[in-house]
Coordinates of C-alpha atoms in Angstrom, one line a residue:
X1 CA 44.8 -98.4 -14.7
X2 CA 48.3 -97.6 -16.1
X3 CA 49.8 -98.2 -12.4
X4 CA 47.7 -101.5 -12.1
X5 CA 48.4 -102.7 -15.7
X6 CA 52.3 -102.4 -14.9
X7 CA 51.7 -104.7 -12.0
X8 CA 53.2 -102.0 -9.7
X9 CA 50.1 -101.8 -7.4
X10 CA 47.8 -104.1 -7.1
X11 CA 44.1 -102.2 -6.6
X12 CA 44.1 -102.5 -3.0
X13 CA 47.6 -101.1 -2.5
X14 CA 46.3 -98.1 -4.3
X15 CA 43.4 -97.9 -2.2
X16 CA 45.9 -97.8 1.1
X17 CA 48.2 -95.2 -0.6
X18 CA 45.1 -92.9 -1.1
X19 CA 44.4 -93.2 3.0
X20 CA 47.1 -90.5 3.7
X21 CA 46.3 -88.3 0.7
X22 CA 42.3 -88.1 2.2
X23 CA 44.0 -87.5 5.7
X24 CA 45.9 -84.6 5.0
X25 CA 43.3 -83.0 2.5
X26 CA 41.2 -83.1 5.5
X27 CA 43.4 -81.0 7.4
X28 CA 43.8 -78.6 4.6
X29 CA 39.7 -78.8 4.0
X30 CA 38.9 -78.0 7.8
X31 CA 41.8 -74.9 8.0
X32 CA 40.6 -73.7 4.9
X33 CA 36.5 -74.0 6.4
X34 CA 37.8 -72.7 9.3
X35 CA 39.5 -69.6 8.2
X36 CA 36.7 -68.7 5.5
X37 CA 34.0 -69.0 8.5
X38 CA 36.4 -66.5 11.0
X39 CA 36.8 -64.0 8.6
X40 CA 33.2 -63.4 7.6
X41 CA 32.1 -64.0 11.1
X42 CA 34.6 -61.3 12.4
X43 CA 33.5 -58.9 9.6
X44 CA 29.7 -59.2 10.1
X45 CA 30.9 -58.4 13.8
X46 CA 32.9 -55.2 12.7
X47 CA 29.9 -54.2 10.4
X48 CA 27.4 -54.8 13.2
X49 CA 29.5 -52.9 15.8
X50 CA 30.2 -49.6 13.7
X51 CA 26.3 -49.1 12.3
X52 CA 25.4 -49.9 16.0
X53 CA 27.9 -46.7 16.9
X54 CA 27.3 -44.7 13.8
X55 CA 23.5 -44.5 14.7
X56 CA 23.6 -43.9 18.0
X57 CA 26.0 -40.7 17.2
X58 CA 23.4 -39.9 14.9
X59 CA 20.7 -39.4 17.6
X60 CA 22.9 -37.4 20.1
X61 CA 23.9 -34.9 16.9
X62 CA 19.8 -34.9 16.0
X63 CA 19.5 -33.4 19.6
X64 CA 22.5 -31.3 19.6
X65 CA 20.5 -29.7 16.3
X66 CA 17.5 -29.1 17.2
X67 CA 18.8 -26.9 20.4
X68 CA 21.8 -25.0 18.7
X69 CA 19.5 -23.9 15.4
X70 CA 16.3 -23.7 17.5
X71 CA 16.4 -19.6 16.6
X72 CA 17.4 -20.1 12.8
X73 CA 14.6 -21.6 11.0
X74 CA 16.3 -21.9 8.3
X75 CA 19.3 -23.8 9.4
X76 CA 17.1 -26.1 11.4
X77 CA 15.0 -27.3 8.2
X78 CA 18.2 -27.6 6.6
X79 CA 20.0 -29.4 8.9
X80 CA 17.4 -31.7 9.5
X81 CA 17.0 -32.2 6.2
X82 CA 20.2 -33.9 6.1
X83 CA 19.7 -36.2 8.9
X84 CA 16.9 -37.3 7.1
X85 CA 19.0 -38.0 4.1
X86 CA 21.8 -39.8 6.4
X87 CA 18.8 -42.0 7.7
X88 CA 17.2 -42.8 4.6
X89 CA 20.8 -43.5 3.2
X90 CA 21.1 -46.3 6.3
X91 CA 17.6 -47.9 5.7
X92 CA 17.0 -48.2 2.0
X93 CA 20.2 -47.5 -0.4
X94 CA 23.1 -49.6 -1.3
X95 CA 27.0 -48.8 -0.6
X96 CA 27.3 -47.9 -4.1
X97 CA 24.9 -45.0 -3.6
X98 CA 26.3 -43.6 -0.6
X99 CA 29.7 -43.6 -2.0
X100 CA 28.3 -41.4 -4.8
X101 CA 26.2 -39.2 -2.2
X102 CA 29.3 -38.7 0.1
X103 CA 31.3 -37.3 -3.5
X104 CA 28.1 -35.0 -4.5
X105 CA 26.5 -34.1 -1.5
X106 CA 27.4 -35.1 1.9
X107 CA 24.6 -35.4 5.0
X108 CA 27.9 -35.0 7.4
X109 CA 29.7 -32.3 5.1
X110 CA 26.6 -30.2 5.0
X111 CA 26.3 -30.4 8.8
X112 CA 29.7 -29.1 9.1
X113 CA 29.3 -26.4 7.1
X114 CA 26.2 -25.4 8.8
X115 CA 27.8 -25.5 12.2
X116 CA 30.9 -23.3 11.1
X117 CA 28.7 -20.7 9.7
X118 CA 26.4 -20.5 13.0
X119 CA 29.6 -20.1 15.0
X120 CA 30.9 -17.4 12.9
X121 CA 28.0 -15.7 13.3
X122 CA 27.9 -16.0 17.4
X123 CA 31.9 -15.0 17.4
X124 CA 31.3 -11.7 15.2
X125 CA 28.1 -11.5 17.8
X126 CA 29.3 -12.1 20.9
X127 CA 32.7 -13.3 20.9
X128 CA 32.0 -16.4 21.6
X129 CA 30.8 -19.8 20.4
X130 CA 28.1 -22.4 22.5
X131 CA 30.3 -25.3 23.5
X132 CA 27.1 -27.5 22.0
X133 CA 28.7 -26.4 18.7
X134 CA 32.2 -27.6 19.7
X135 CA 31.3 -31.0 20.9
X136 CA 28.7 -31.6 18.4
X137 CA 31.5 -30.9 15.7
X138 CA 33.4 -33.3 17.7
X139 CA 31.1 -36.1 17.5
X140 CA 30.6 -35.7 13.8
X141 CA 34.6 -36.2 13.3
X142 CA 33.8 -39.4 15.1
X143 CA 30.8 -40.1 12.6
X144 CA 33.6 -39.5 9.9
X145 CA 35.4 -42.3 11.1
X146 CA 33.0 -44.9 12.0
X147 CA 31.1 -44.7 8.3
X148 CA 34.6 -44.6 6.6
X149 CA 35.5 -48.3 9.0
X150 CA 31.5 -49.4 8.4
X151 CA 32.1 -48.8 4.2
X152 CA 35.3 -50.6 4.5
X153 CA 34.2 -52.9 6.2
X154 CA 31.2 -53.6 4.0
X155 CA 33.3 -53.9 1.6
X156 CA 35.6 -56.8 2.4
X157 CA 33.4 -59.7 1.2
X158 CA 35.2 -62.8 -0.6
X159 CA 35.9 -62.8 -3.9
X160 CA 33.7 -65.4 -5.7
X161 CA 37.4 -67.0 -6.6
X162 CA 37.2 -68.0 -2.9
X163 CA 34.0 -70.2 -3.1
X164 CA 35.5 -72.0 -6.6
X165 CA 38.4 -73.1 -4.2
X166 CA 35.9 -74.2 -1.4
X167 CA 34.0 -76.1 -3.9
X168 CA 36.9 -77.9 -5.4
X169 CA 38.1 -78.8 -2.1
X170 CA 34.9 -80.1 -1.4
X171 CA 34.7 -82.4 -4.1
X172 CA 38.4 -83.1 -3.7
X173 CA 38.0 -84.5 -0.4
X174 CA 34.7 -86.5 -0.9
X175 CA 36.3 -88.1 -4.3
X176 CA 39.4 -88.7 -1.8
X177 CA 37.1 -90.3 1.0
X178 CA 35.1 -92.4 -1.8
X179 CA 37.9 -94.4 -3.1
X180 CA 39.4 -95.1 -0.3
X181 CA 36.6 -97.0 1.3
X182 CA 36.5 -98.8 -2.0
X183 CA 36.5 -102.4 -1.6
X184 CA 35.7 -105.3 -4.5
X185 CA 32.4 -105.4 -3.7
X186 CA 29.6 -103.1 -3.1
X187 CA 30.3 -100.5 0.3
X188 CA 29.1 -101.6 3.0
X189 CA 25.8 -99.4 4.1
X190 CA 27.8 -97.9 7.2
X191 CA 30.1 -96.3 4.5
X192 CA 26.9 -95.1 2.7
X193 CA 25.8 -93.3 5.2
X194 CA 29.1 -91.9 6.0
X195 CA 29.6 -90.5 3.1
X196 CA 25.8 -89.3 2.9
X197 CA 26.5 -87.6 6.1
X198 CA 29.7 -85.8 5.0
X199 CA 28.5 -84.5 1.7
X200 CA 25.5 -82.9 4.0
X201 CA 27.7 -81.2 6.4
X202 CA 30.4 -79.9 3.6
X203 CA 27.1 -78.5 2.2
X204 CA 26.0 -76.7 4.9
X205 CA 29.2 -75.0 5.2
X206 CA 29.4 -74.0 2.0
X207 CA 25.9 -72.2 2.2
X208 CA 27.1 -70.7 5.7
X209 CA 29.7 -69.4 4.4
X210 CA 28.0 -68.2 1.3
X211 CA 25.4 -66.7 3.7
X212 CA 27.6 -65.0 6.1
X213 CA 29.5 -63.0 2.8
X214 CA 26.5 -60.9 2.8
X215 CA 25.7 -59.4 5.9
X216 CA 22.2 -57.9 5.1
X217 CA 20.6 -61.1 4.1
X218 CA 19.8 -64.6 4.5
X219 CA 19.4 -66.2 8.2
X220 CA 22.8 -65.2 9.3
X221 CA 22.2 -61.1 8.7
X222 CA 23.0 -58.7 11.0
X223 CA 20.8 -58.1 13.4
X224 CA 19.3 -54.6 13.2
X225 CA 17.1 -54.1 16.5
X226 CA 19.8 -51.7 17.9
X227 CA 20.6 -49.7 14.9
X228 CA 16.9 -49.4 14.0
X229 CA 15.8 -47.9 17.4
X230 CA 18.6 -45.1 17.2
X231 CA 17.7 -44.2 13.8
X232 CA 13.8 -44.3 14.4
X233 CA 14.6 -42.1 17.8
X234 CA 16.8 -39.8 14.8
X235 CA 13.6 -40.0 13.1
X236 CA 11.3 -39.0 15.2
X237 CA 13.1 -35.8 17.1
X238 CA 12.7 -33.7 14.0
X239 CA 9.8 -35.3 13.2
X240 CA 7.7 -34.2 16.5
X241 CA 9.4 -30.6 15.5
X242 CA 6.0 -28.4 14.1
X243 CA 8.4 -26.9 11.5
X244 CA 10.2 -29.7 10.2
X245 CA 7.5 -32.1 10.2
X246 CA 6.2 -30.5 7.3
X247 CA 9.5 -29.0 5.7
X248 CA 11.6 -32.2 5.6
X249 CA 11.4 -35.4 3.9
X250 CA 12.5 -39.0 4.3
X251 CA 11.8 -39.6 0.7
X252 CA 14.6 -40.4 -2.2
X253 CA 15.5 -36.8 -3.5
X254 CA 15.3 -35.6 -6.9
X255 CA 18.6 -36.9 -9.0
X256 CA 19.7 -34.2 -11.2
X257 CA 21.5 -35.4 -14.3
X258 CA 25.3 -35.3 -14.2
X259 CA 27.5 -35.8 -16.6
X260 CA 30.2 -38.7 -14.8
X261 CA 32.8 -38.8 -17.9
X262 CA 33.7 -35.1 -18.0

């Protein structure tokens, strides 16, 4: 009005001098959509790709397990004990909850442990140590590293800053594209459904991208087929095991109170 008032521009020179502003907010809008969609994208990927890995390790150690502690009972409960754990950890708890179950009590750490004390044993025995030990110790270092890239990973979702920019954007560029179809009169229906159609694609982005920033929901959630038949197979090796089908348990353990300030 000031501008119009002043007799600087009349209302359809404004109206031409928005044209350009709309046309480069466009670019901005589309980069901007563009770069939000390939990051989650590529991170759901990553996730998707170390579980996949993780899991299968899982099952070849679960095997490697039941042979080197077949002779140690109590080793074998133990150690299956925390594959159960590890699995249960997978299925049903958050990241927060594994971050605090790696600082207390580690599935993989307690593996470890297990297989350096039955190789001490065979080297006072014998002299020796089964090669099954070595590699199996091998593929847990491996395990090490694929949940430590699958927790980071995980943790590399958008700050909700992100969306607020997305949104403005959005609203930005369909205020832009609105007054610059402005004419005296009413638009003409071809705009109206223009603009009709715009506002419904900018929305679906927005929920697609707002869907792909968590992985382990909505329709656009990792798809779990793979990593669900290696843990099942994890599952079910112990399971079909006499012993540890009654000695284990796939069941949230008891949480002992700790004090987290001291």
């Amino acid at each position: 009005d000031f501008l119009i008032d002043k007799g600087d521009l009349l209302p359809s020179d404004l109206l031409v001098n928005i044209s350009p502003f709309v046309s480069g907010l466009s670019l901005i809008y589309g980069a901007f959509v563009s770069l939000t969609l390939s990051i989650l994208y590529n991170r759901q990927k990553n996730v998707l790709d170390q579980i996949e890995s993780e899991t299968s390790l899982i099952a070849v150690v679960t095997q490697n397990i039941m042979t080197i502690f077949e002779d140690d009972d109590d080793r074998l409960v133990e150690a299956g004990q925390c594959i159960a754990d590890q699995i249960r950890i997978l299925v049903m708890e958050s990241r927060g909850h594994e971050l605090m179950t790696i600082i207390y009590s580690d599935p993989y750490i307690r593996i470890l442990n297990l297989l350096s004390e039955k190789q001490k044993e065979q080297l006072k025995e014998t002299g020796t140590s089964e090669s099954l030990i070595d590699w199996t110790r091998d593929l847990m270092k491996d395990m090490f590293q694929l949940r430590g890239k699958r927790l980071g990973a995980e943790s590399l979702s958008l700050p909700p800053i992100h969306f607020v920019i997305f949104a403005i954007l959005t609203a930005v560029t369909l205020l832009g594209f609105s007054l610059s179809t402005l004419n005296n009169g009413a638009p003409a229906n071809e705009t109206r459904f223009l603009f009709s159609t715009f506002v419904t694609v900018y929305v679906i982005f927005y929920r697609f991208a707002l869907d792909l920033n968590n992985p382990f929901n909505g329709a656009y959630q990792i798809r779990r087929s793979g990593p669900a038949a290696h843990l099942l197979q994890s599952k079910m090796i112990p399971w079909n095991n006499p012993l540890l089908k009654s000695q284990i348990s796939f069941d949230e353990p008891e949480i002992y109170d700790r004090d987290f300030n001291s």
